[in-house]
Rosetta silent file (secondary structure, phi, psi, omega in degrees, C-alpha in Angstrom):
SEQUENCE: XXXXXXXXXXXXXXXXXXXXXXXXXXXXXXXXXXXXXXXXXXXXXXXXXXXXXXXXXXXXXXXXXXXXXXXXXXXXXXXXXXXXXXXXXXXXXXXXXXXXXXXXXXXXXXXXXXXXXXXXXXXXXXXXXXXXXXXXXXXXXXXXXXXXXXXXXXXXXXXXXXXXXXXXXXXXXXXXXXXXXXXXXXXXXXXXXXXXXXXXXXXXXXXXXXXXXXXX
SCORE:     score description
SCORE:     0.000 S_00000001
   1 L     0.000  120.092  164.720    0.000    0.000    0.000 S_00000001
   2 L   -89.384 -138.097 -164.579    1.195    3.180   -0.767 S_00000001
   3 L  -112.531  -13.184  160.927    0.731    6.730    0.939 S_00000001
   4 L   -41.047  -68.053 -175.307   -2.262    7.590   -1.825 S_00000001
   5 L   -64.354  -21.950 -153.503   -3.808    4.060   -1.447 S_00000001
   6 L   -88.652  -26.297  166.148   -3.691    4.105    2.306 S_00000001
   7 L  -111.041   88.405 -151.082   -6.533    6.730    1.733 S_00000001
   8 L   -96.352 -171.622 -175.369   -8.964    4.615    0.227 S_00000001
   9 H  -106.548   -6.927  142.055  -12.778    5.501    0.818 S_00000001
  10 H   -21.640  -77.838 -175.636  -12.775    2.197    3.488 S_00000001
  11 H   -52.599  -48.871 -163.916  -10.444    3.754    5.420 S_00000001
  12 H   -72.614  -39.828 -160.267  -11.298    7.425    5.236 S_00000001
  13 H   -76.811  -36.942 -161.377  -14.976    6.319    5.878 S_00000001
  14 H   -80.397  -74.997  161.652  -13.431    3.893    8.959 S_00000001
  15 H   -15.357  -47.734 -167.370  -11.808    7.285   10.163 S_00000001
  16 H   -79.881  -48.685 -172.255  -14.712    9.200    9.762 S_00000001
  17 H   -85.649    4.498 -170.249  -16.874    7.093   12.177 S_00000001
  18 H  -102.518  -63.585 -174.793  -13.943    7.027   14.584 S_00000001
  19 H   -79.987  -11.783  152.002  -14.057   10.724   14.716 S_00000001
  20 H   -41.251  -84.140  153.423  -18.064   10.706   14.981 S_00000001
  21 H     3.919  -86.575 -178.981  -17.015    8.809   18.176 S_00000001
  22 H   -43.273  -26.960  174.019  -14.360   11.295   19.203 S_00000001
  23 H   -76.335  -60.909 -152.197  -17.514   14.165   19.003 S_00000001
  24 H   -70.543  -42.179  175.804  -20.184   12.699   20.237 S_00000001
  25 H   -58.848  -69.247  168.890  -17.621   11.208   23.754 S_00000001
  26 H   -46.786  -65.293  157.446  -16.524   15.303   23.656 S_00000001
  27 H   -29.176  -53.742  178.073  -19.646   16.564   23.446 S_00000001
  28 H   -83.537  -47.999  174.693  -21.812   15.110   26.140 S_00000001
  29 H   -49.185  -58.281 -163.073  -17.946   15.141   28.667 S_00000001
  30 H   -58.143  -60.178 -170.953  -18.576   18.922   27.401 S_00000001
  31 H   -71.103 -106.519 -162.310  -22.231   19.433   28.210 S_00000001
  32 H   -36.204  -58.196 -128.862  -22.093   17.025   31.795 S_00000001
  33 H   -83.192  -42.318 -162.023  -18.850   18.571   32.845 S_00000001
  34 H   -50.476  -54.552  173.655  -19.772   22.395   32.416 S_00000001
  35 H   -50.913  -26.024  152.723  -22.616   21.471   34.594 S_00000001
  36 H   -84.871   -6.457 -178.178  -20.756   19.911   37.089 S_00000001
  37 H  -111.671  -43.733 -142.837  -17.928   22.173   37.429 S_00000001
  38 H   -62.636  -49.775 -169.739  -20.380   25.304   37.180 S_00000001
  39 H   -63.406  -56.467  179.056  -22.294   24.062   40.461 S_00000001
  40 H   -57.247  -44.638  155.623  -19.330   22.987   42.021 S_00000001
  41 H   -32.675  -52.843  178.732  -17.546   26.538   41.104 S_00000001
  42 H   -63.675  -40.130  168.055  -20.182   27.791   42.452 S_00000001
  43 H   -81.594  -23.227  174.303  -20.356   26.368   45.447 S_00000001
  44 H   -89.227  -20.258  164.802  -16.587   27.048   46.110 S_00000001
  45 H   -68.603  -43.207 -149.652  -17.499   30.820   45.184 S_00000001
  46 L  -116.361   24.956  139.753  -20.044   31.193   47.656 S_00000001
  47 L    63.611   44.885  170.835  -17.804   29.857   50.334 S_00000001
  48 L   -84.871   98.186 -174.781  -20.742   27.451   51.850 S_00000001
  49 L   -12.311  133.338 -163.706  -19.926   26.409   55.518 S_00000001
  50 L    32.533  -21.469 -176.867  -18.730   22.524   55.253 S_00000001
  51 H   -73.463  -48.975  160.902  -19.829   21.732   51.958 S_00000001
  52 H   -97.504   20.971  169.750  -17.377   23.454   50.054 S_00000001
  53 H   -98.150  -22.014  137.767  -14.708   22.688   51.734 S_00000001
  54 H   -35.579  -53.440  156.639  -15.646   19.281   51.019 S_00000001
  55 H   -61.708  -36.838  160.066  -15.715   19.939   46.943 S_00000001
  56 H   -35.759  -68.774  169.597  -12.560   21.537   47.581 S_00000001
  57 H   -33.761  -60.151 -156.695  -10.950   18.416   48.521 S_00000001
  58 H   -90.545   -0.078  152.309  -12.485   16.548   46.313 S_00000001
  59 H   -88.129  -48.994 -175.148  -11.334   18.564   43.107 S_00000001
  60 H   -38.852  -57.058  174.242   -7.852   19.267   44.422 S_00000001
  61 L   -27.244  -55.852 -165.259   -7.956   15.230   44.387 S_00000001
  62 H  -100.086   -5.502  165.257   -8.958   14.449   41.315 S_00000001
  63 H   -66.522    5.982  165.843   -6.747   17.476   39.020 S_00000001
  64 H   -95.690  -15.693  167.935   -4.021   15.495   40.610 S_00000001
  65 L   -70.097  154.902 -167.277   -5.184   12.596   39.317 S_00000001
  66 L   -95.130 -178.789  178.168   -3.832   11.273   35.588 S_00000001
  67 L   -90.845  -36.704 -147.857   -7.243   11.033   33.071 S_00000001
  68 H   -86.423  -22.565 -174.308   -5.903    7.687   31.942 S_00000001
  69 H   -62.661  -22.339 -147.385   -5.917    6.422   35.981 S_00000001
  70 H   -90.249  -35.658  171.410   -9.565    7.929   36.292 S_00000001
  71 H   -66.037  -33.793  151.138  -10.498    6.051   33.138 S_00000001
  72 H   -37.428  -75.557 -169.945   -9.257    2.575   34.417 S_00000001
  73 H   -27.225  -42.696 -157.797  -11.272    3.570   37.159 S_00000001
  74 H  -103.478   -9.997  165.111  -14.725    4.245   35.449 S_00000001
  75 H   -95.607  -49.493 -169.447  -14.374    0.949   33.225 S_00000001
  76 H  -119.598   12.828 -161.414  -12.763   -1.546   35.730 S_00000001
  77 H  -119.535  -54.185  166.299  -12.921   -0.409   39.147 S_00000001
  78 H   -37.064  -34.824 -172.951  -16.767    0.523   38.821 S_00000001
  79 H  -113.458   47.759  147.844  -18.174   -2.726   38.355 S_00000001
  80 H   -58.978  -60.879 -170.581  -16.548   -4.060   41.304 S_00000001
  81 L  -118.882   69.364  128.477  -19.232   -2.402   43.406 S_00000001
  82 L    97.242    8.975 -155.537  -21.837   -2.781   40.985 S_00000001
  83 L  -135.841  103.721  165.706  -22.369    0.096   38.906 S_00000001
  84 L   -84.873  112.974  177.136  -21.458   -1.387   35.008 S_00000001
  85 L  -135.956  157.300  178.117  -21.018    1.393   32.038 S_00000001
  86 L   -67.587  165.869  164.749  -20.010    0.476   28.280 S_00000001
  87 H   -60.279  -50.433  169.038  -17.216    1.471   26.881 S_00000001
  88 H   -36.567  -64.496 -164.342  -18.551    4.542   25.271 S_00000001
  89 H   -77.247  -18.947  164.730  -20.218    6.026   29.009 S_00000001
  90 H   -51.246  -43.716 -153.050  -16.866    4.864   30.737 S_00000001
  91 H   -76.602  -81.876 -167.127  -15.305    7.004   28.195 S_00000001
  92 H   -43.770  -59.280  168.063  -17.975   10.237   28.710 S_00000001
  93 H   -38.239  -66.999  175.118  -17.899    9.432   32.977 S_00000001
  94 H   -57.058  -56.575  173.019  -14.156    9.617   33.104 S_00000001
  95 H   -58.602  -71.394 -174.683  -13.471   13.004   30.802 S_00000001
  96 H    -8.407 -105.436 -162.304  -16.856   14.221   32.978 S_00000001
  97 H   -64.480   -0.992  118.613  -15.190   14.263   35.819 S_00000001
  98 H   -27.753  -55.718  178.747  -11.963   14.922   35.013 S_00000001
  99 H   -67.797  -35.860  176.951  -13.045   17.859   33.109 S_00000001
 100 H   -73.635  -40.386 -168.739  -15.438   19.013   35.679 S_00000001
 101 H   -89.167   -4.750  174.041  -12.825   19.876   38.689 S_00000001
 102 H   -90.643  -40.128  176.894  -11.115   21.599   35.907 S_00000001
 103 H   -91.528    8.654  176.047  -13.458   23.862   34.980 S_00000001
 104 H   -73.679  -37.419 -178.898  -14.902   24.289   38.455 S_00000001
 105 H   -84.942    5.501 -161.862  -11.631   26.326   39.275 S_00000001
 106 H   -99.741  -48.040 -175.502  -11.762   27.978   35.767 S_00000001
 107 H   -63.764  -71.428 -154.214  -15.461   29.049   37.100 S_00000001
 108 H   -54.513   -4.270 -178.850  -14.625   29.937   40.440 S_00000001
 109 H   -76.318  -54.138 -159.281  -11.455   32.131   39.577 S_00000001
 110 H   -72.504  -19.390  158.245  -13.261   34.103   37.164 S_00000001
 111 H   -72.538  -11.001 -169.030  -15.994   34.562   39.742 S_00000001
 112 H   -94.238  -39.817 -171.628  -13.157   35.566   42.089 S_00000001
 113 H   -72.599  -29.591  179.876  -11.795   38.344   39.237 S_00000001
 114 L   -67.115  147.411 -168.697  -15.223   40.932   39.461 S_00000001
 115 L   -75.329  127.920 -162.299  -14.468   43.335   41.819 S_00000001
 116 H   -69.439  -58.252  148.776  -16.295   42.665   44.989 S_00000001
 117 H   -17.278   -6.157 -172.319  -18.269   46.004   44.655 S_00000001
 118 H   -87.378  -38.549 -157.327  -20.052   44.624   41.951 S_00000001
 119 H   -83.604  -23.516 -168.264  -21.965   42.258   44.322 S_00000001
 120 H   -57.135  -85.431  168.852  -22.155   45.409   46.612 S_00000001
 121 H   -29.599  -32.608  179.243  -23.811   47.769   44.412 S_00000001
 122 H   -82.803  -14.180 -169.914  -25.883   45.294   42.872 S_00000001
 123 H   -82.656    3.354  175.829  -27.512   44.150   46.356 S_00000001
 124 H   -60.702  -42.906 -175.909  -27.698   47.943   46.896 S_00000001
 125 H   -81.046  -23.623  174.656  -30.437   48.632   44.162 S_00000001
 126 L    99.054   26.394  166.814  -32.703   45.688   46.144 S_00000001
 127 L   -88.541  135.692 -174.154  -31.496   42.786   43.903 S_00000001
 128 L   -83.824 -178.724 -164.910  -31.264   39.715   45.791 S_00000001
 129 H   -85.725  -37.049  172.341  -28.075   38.077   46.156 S_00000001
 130 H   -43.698  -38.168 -179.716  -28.777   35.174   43.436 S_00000001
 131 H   -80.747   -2.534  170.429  -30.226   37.532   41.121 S_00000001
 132 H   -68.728  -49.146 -176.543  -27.170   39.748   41.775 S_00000001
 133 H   -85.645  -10.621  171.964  -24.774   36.802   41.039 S_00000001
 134 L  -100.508   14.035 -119.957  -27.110   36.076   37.758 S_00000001
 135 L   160.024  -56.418 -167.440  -27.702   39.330   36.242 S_00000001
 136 L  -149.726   39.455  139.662  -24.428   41.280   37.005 S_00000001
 137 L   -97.394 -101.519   73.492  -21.073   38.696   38.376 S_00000001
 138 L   109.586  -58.673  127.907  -22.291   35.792   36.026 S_00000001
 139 L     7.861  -97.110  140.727  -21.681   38.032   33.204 S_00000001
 140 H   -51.524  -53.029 -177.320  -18.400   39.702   33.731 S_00000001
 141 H  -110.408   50.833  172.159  -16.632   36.566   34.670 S_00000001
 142 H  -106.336  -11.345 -168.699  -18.100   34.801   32.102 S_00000001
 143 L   -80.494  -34.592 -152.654  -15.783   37.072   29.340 S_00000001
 144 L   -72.544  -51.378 -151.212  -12.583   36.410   32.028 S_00000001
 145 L   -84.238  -17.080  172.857  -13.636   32.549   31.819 S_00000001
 146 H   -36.389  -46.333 -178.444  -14.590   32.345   28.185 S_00000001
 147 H   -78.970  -27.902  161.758  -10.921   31.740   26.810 S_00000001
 148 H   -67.447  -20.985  167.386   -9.828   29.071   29.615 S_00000001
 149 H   -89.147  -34.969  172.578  -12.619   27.129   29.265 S_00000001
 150 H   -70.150  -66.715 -175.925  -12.574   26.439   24.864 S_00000001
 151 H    -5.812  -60.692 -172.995   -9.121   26.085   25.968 S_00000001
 152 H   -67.247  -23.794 -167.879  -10.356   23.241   28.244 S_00000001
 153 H   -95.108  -29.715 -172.121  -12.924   21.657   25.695 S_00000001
 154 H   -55.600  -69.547  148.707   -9.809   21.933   23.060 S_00000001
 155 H   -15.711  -49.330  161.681   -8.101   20.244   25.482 S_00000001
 156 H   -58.859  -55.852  161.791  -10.798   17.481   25.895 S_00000001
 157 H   -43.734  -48.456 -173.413  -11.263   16.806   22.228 S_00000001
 158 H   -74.710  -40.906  170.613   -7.476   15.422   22.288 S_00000001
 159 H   -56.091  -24.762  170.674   -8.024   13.580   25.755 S_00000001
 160 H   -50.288  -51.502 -167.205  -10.480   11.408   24.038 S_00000001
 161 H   -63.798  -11.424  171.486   -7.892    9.511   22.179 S_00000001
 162 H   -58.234  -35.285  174.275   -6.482    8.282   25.674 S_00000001
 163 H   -70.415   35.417  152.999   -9.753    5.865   25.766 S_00000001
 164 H   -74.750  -18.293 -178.881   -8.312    3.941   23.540 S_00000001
 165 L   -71.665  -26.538  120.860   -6.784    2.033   25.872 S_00000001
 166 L    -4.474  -24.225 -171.199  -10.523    0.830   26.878 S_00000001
 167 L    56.450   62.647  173.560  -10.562    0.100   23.360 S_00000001
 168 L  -101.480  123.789  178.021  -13.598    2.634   22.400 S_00000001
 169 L   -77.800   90.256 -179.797  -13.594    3.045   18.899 S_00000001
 170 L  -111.570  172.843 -130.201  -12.686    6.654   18.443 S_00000001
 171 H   -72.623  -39.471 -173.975  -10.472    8.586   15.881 S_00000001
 172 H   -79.252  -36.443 -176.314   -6.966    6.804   17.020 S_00000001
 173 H   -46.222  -59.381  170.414   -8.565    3.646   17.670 S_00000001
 174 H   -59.420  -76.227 -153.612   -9.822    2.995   13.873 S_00000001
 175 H   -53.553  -45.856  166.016   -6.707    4.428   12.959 S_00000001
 176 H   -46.371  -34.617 -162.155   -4.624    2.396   14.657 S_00000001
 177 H   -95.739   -8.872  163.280   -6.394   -0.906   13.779 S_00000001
 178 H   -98.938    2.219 -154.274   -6.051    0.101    9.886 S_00000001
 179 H   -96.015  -53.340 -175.019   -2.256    1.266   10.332 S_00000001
 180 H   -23.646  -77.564 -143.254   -2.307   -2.461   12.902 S_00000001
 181 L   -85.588  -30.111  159.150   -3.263   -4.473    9.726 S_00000001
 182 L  -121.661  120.896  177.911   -0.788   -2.547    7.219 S_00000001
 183 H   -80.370   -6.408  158.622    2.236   -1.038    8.674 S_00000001
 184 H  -134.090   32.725  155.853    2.367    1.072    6.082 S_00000001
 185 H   -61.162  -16.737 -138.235   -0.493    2.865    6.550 S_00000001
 186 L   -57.481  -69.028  157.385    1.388    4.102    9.796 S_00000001
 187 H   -17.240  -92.394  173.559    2.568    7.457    8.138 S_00000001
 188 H   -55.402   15.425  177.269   -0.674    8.400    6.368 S_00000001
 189 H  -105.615  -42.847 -178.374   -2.614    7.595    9.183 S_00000001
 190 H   -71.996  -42.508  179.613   -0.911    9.565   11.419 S_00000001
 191 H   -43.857  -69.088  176.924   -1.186   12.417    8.630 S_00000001
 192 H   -42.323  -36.831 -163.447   -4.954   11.732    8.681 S_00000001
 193 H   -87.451  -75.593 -174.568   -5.140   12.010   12.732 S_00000001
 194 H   -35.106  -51.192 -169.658   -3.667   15.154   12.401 S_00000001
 195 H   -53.114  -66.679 -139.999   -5.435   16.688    9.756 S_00000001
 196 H   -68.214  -21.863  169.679   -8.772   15.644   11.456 S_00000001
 197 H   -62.349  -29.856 -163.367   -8.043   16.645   14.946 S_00000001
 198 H   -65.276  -60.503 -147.947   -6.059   20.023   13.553 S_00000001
 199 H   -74.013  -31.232 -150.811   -9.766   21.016   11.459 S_00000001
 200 H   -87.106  -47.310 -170.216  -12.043   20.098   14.693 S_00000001
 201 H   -83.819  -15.560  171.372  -10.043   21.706   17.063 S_00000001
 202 H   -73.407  -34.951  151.145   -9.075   24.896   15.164 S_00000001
 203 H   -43.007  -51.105  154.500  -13.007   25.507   14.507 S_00000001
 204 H   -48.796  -61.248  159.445  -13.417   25.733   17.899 S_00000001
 205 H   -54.583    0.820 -179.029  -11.319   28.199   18.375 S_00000001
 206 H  -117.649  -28.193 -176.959  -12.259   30.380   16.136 S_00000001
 207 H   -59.518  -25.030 -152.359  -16.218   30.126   16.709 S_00000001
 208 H   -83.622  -61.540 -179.709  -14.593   30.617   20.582 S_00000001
 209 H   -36.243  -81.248 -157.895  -13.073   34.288   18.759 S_00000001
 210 H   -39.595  -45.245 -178.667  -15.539   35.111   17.180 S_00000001
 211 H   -51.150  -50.569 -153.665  -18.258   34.608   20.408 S_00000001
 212 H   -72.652  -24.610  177.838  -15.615   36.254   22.676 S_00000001
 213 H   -62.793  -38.457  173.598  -15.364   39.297   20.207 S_00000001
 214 H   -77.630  -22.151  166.296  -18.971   39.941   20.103 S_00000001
 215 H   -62.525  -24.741 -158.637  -18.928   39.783   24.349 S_00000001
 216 L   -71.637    0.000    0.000  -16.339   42.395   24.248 S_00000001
């Protein structure tokens, strides 16, 4: 096989559903974690007597943790005590929560950067304090957190290819298993992996410009 042939429409199509994979695992890790780091930010913002000193802990914990250790975890450690997920939601569970304690400190920083006056003034006008922290914090340190977090999903997109070791068939996986069967696909495979992670993740970033431009 040469480096032409190596992109046959087999392959490229075998690629193609391997990065379907790689979206769909990003996506939903994207969607669950922002919701799980937001509350948990949130709760480490608003400084709630035992409880968030408790999430504290238990983020410090796991951003210290490797992704590929957390993913072991959420495929073979889980059904130990009973609680069985596929490859696929092993996949989505592990980046979750990885992903979550990261952007809980990405939230809570940026909640940390408005100027404490902000919250003054707004409970000043007879805004309560949630609608204070929704309506005029929530806001402001959503432009400071906007670039650290597509950072974070950019970031995410690429962490996917660690479940391979889980064997979920995602963008490296299929690649691997047609490079696996010809060695000298290796080289145009790897080309291909590039390309398609290069196109996925540079789109983000620029829809992330554009959004942050129009915030400004």
């Amino acid at each position: 096989m040469n480096f032409i042939e190596a992109f046959s429409w087999i392959n490229i199509r075998f690629l193609l559903d391997g990065l379907w994979v790689t979206i769909m695992v990003a996506v939903l890790s994207i969607i669950f974690s922002f919701v799980i780091g937001g509350i948990a930010g949130l709760i480490r913002f608003m400084k709630v007597p035992f409880i968030s000193a408790i999430v504290g802990v238990s983020i410090d914990i796991i951003r210290n943790l490797p992704l590929l250790l957390i993913i072991f975890f959420t495929y073979f450690a889980l059904p130990q005590v009973g609680i069985r997920l596929s490859i696929f939601w092993s996949s989505v569970a592990a980046l979750t929560i990885f992903e979550s304690a990261m952007l809980s400190e990405i939230i809570r920083a940026g909640l940390n950067a408005v100027p404490k006056g902000q919250m003054e003034a707004g409970r000043s006008t007879g805004l309560t304090y949630g609608q204070t922290l929704w309506s005029i914090i929530f806001p402001q340190a959503f432009q400071k957190m906007l670039p650290p977090i597509v950072s974070q999903f950019i970031s995410l997109i690429k962490d996917t290819s660690l479940a391979v070791i889980i064997s979920l068939p995602e963008l490296t996986h299929n690649a691997k298993i047609i490079y696996g069967q010809d060695t000298t696909a290796v080289l145009p495979m790897f080309a291909a992996m590039t390309f398609l992670y290069f196109i996925v993740c540079f789109l983000l970033s620029r829809v992330s410009k554009r959004l942050e431009l129009k915030l400004q």
